JSON list of C-alpha atoms in Angstrom, two decimals:
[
{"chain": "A", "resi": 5, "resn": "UNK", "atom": "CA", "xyz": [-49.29, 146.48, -101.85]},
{"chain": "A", "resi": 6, "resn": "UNK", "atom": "CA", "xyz": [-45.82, 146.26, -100.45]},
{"chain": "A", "resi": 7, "resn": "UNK", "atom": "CA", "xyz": [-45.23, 144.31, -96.99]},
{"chain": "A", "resi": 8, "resn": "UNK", "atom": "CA", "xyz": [-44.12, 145.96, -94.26]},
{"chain": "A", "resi": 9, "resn": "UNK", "atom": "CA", "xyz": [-41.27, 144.19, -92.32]},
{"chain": "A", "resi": 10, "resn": "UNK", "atom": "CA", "xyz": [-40.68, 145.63, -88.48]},
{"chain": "A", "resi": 11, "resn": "UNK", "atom": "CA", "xyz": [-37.28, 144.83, -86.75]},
{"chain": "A", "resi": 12, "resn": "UNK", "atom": "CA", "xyz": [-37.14, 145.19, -83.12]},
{"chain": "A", "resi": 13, "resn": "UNK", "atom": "CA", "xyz": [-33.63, 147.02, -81.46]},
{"chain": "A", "resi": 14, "resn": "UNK", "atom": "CA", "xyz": [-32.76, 146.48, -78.11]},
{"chain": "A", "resi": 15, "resn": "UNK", "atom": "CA", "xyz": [-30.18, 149.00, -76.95]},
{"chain": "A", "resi": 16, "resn": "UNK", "atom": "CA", "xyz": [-28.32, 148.20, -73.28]},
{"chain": "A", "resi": 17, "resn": "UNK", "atom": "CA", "xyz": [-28.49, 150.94, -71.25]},
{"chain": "A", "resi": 18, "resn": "UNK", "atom": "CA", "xyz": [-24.82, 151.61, -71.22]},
{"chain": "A", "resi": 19, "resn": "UNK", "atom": "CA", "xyz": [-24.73, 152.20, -74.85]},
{"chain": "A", "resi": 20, "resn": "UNK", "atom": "CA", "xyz": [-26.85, 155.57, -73.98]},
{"chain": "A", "resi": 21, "resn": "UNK", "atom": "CA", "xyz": [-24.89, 158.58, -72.87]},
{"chain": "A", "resi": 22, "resn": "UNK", "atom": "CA", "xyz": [-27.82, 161.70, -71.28]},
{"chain": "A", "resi": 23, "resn": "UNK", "atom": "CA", "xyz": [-26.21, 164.86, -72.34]},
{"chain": "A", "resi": 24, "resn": "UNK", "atom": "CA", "xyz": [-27.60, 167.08, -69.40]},
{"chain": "A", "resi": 25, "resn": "UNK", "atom": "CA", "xyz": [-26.74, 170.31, -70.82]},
{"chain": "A", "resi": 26, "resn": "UNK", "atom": "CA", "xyz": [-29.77, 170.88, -73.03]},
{"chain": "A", "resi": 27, "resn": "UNK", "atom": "CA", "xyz": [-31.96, 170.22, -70.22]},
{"chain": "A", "resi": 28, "resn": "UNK", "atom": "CA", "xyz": [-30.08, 172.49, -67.47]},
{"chain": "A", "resi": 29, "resn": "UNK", "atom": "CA", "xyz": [-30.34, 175.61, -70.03]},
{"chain": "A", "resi": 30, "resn": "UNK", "atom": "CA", "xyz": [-34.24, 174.59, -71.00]},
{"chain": "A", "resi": 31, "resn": "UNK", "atom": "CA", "xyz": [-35.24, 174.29, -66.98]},
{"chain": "A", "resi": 32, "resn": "UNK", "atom": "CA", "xyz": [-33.66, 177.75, -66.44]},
{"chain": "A", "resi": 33, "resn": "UNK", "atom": "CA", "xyz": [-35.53, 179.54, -69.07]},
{"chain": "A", "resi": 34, "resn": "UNK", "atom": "CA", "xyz": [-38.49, 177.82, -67.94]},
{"chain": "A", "resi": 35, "resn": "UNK", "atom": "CA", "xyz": [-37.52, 179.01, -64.53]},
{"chain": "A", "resi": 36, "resn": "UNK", "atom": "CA", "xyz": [-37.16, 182.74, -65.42]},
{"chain": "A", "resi": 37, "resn": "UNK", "atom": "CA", "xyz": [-40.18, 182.73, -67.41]},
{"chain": "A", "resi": 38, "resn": "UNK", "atom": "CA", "xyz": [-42.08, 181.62, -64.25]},
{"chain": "A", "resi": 39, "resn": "UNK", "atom": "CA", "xyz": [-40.42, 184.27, -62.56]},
{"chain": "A", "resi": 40, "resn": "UNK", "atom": "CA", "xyz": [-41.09, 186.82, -65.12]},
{"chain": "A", "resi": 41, "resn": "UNK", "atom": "CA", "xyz": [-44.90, 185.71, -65.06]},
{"chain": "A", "resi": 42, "resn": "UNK", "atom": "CA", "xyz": [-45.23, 186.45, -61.27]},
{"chain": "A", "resi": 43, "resn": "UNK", "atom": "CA", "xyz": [-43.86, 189.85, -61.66]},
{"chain": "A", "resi": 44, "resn": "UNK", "atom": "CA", "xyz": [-46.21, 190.49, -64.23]},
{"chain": "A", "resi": 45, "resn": "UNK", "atom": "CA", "xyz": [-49.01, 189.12, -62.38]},
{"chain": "A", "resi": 46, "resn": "UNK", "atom": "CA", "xyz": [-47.91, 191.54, -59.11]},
{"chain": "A", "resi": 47, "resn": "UNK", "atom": "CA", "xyz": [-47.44, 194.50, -61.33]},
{"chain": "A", "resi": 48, "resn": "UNK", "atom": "CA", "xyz": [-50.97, 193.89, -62.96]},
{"chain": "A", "resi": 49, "resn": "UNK", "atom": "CA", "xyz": [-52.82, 193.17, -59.54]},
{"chain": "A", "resi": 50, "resn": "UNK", "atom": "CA", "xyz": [-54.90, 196.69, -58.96]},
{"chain": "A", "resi": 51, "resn": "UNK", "atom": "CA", "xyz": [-56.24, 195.07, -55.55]},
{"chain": "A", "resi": 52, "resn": "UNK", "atom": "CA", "xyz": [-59.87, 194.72, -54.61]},
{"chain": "A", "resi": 53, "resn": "UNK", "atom": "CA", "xyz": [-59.52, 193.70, -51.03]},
{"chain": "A", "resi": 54, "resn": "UNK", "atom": "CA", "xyz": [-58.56, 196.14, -47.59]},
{"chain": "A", "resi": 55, "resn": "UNK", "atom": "CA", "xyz": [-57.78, 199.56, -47.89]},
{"chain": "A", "resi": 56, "resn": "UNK", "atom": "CA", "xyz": [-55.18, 201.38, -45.81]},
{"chain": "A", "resi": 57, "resn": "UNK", "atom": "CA", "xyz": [-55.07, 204.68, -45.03]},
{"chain": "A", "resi": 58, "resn": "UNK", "atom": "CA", "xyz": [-51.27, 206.11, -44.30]},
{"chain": "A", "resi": 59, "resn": "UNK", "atom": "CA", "xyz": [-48.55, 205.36, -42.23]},
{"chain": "A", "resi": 60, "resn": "UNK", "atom": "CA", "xyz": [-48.52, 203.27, -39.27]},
{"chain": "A", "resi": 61, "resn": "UNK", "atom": "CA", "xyz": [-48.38, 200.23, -38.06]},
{"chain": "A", "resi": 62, "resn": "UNK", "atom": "CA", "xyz": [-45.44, 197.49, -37.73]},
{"chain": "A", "resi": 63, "resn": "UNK", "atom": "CA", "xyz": [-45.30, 196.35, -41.47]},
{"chain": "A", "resi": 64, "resn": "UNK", "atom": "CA", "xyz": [-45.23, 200.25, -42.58]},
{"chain": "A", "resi": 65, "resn": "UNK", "atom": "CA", "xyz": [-42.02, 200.24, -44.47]},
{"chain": "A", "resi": 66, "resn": "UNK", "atom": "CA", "xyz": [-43.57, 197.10, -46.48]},
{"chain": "A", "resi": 67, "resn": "UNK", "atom": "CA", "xyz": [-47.45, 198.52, -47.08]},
{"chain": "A", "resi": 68, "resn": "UNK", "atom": "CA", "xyz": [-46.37, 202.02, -48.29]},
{"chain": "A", "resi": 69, "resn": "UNK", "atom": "CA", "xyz": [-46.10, 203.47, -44.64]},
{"chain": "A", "resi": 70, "resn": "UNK", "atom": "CA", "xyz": [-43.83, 206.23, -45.86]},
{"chain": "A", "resi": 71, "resn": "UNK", "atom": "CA", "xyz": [-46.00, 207.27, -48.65]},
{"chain": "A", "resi": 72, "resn": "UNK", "atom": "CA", "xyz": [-49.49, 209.39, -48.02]},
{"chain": "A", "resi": 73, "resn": "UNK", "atom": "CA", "xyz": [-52.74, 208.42, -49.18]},
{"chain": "A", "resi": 74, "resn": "UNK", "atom": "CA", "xyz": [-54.24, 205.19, -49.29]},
{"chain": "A", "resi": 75, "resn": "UNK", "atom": "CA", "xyz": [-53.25, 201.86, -50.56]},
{"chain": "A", "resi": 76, "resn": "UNK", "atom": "CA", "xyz": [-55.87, 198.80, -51.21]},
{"chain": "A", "resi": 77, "resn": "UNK", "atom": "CA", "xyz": [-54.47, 195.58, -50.77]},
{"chain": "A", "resi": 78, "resn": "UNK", "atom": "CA", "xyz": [-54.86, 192.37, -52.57]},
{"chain": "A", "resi": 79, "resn": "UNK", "atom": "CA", "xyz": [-58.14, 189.88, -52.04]},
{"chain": "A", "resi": 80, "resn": "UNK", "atom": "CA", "xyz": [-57.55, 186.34, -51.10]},
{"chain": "A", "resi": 81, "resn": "UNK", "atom": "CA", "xyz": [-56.91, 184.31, -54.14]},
{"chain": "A", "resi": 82, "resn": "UNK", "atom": "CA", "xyz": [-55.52, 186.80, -56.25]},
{"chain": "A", "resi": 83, "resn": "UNK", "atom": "CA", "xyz": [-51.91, 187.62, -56.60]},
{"chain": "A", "resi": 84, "resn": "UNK", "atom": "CA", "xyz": [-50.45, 190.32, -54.25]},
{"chain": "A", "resi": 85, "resn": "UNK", "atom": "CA", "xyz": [-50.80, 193.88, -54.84]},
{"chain": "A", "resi": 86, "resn": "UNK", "atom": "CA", "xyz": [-47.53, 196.32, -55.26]},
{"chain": "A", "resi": 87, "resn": "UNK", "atom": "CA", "xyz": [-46.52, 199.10, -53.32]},
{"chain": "A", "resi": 88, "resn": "UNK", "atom": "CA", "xyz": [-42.72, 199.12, -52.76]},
{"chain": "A", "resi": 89, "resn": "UNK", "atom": "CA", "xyz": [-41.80, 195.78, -55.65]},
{"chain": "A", "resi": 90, "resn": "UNK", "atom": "CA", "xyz": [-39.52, 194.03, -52.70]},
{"chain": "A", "resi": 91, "resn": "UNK", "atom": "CA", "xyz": [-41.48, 190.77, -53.24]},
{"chain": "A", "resi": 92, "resn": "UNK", "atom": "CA", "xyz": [-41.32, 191.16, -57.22]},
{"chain": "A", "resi": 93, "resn": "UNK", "atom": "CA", "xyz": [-37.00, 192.00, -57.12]},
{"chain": "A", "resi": 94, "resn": "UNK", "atom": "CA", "xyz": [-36.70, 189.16, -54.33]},
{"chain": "A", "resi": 95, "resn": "UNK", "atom": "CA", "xyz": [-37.68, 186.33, -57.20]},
{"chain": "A", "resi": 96, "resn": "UNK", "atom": "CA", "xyz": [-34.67, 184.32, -57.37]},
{"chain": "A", "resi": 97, "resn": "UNK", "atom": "CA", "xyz": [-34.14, 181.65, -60.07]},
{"chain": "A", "resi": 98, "resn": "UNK", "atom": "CA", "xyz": [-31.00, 178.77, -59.91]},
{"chain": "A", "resi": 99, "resn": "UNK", "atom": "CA", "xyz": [-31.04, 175.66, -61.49]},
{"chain": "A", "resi": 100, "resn": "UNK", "atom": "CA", "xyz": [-29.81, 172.70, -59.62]},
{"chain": "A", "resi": 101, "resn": "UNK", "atom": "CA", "xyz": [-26.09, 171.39, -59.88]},
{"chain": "A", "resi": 102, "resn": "UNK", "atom": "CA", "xyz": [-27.30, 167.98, -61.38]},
{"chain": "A", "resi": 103, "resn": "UNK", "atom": "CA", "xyz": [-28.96, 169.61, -63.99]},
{"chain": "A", "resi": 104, "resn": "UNK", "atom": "CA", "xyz": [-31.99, 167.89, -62.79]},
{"chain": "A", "resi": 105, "resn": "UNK", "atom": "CA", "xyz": [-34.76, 170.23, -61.55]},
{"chain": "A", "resi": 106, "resn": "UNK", "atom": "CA", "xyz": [-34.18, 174.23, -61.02]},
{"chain": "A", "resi": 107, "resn": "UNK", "atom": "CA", "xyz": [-35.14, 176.09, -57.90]},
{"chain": "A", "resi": 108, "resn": "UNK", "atom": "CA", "xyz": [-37.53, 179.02, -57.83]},
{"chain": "A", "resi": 109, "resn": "UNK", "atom": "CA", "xyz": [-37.58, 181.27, -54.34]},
{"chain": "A", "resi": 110, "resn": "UNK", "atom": "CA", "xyz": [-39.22, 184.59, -53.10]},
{"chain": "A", "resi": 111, "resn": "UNK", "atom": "CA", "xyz": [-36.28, 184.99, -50.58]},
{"chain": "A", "resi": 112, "resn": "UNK", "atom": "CA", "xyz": [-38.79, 188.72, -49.03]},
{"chain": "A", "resi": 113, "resn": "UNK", "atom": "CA", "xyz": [-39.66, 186.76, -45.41]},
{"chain": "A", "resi": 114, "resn": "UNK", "atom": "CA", "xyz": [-42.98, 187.13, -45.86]},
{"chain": "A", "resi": 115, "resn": "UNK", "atom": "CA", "xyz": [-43.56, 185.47, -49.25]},
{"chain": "A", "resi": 116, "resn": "UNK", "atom": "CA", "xyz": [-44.44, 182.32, -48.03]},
{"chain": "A", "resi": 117, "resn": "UNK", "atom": "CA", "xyz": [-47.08, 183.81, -45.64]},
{"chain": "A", "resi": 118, "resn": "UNK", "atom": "CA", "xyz": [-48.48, 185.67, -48.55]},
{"chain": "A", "resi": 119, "resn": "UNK", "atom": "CA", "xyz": [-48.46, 182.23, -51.22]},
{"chain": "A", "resi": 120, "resn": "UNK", "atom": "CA", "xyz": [-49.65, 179.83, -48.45]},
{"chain": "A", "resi": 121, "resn": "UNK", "atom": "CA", "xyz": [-51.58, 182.17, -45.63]},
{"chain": "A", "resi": 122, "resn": "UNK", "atom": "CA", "xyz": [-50.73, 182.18, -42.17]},
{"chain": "A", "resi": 123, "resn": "UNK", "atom": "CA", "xyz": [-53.02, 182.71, -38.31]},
{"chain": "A", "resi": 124, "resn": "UNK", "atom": "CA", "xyz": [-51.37, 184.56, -35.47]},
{"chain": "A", "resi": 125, "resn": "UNK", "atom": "CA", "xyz": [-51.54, 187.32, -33.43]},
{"chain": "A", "resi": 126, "resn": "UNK", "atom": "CA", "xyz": [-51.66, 188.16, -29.48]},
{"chain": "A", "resi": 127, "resn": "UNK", "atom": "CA", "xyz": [-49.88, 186.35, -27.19]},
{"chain": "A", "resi": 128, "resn": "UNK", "atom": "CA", "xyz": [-51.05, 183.02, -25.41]},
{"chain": "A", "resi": 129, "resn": "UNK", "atom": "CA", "xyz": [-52.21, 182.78, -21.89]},
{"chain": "A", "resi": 130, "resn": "UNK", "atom": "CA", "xyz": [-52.33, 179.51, -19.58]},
{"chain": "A", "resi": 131, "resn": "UNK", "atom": "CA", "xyz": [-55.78, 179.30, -20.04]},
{"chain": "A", "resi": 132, "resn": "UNK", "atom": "CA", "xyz": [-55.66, 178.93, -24.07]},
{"chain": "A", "resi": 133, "resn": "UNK", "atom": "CA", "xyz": [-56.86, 182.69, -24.49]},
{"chain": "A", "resi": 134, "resn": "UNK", "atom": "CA", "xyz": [-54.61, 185.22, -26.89]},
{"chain": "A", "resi": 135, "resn": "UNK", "atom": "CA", "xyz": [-54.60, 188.14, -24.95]},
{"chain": "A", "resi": 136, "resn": "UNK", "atom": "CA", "xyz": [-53.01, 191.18, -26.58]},
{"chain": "A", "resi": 137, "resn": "UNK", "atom": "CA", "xyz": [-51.35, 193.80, -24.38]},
{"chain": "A", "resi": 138, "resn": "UNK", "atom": "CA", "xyz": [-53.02, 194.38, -21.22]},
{"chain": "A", "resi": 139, "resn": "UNK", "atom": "CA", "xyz": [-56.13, 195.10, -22.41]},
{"chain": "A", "resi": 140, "resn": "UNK", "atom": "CA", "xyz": [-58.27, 191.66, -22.31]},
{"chain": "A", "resi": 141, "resn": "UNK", "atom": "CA", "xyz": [-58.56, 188.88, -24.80]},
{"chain": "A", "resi": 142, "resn": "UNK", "atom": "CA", "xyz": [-57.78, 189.42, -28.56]},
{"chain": "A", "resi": 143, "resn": "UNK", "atom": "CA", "xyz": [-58.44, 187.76, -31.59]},
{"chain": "A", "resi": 144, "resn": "UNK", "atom": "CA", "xyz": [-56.29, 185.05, -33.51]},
{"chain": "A", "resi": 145, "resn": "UNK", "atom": "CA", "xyz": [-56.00, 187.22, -36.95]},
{"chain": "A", "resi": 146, "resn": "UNK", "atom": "CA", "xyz": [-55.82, 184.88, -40.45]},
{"chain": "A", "resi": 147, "resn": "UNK", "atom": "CA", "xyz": [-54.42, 185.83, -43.50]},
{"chain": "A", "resi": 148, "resn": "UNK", "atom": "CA", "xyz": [-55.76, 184.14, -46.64]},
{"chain": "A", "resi": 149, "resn": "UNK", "atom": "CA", "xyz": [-53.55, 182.85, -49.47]},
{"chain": "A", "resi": 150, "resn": "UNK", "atom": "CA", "xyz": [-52.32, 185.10, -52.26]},
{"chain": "A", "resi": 151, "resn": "UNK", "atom": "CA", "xyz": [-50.59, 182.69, -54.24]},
{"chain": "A", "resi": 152, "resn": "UNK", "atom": "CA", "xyz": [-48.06, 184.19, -57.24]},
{"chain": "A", "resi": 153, "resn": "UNK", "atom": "CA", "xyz": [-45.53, 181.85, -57.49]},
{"chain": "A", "resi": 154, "resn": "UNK", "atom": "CA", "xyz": [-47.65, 178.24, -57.95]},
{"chain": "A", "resi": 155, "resn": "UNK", "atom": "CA", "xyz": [-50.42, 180.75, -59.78]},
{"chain": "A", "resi": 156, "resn": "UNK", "atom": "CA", "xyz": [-47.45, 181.80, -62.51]},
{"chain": "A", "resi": 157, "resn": "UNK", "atom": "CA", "xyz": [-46.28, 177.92, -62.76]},
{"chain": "A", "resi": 158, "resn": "UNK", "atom": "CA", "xyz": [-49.46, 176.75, -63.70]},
{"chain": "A", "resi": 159, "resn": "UNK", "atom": "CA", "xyz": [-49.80, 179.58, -66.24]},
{"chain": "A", "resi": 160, "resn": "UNK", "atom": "CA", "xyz": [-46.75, 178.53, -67.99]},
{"chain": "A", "resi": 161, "resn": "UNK", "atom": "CA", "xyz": [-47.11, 174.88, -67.15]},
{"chain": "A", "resi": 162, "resn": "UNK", "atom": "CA", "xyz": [-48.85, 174.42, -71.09]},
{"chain": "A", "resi": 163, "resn": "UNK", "atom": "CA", "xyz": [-45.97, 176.09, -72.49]},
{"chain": "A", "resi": 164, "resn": "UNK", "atom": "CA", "xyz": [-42.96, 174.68, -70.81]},
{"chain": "A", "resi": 165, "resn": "UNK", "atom": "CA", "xyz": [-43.64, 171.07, -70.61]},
{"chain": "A", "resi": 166, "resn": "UNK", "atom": "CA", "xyz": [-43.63, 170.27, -74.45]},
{"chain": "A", "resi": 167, "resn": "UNK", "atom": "CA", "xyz": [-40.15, 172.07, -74.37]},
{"chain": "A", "resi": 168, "resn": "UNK", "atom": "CA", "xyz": [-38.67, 170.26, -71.48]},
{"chain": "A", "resi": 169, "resn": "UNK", "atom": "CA", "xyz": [-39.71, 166.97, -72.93]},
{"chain": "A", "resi": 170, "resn": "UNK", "atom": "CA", "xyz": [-37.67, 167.94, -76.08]},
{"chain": "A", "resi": 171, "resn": "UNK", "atom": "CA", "xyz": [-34.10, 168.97, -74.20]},
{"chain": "A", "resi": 172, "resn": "UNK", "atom": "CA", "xyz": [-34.70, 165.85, -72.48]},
{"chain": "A", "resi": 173, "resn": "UNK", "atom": "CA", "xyz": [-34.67, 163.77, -75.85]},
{"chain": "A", "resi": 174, "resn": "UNK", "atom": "CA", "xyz": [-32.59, 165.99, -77.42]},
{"chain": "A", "resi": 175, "resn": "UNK", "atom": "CA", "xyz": [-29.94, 165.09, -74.59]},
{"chain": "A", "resi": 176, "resn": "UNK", "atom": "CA", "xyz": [-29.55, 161.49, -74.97]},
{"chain": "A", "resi": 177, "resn": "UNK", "atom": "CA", "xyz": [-27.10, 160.36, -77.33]},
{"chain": "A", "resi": 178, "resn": "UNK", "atom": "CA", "xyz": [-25.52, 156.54, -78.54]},
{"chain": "A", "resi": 179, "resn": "UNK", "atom": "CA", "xyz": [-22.52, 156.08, -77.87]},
{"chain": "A", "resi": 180, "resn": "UNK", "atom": "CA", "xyz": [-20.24, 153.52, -79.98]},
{"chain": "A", "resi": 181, "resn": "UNK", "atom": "CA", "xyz": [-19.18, 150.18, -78.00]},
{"chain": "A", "resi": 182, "resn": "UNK", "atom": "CA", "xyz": [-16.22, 147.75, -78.88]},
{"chain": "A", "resi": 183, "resn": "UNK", "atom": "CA", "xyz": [-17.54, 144.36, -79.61]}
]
């Protein structure tokens, strides 16, 4: 049996050039893909939660207030239902000038308040009660979470990080030093 003989390389730091390139173009796919994976999510979300009947109401251009019928709205938990696909076309992907990290934004106003729930409602009183109008006390109204965005990143998560490890390695390079 042969003998093995191991020779250890230490390389300065200078002598390594990161190419950033690779890495930029690998974090935008992975960026669109996310994208592209809460779209699909929306378009596939039939709804199991409230059901609205017809036009009305403040938010009616957003929840189909122009259209007839009914429309059943997403449960808590699962991605948001589509009526009008503002939220899906609003899905903006752009990866960072440094080539370090890439940025992905719902920029519909009320995506946040569908991915991380919001309270609110009526309008506070000295003594601490919401009143709404001037009919006596109201109710503080919740909305639970309906996360898309984080929901489609940790769908792809599996997928992309193997390939963003890669451009990363891919993009460092020796360069040649004089003596």
């Amino acid at each position: 049996m042969a003998d093995t003989v191991a020779i250890r390389v230490t390389v300065d730091a200078s002598a390594l050039v990161f190419d950033k390139r690779a890495l930029k173009a690998s974090l935008l796919v992975a960026g669109r893909e996310v994208a592209a994976q809460a779209r699909r999510d929306m378009r596939s979300s039939a709804g199991s939660g409230i059901i609205y009947r017809g036009p009305g109401g403040s938010a009616s251009k957003y929840r189909g207030g122009y259209k007839r019928g009914a429309h059943q709205a997403s449960a808590p938990g699962e991605a948001p239902s589509r009526i009008t696909g503002t939220l899906a076309k609003s899905i903006k992907v752009r990866a960072f000038r440094s080539g370090e990290g890439v940025s992905i934004r719902d920029t519909a106003f009320y995506a946040l308040f569908l991915e991380k729930g919001a309270s609110g409602g009526g309008r506070m009183k000295s003594g601490g009660a919401f009143v709404r109008g001037k009919r006596g006390v109201g109710k503080v109204r919740k909305l639970e979470p309906r996360p898309f965005l984080t929901r489609a990143l940790q769908e792809r998560e599996a997928s992309i990080e193997p390939r963003l490890a890669q451009a990363a390695r891919d993009g460092i390079r020796m360069v040649r030093m004089k003596l």
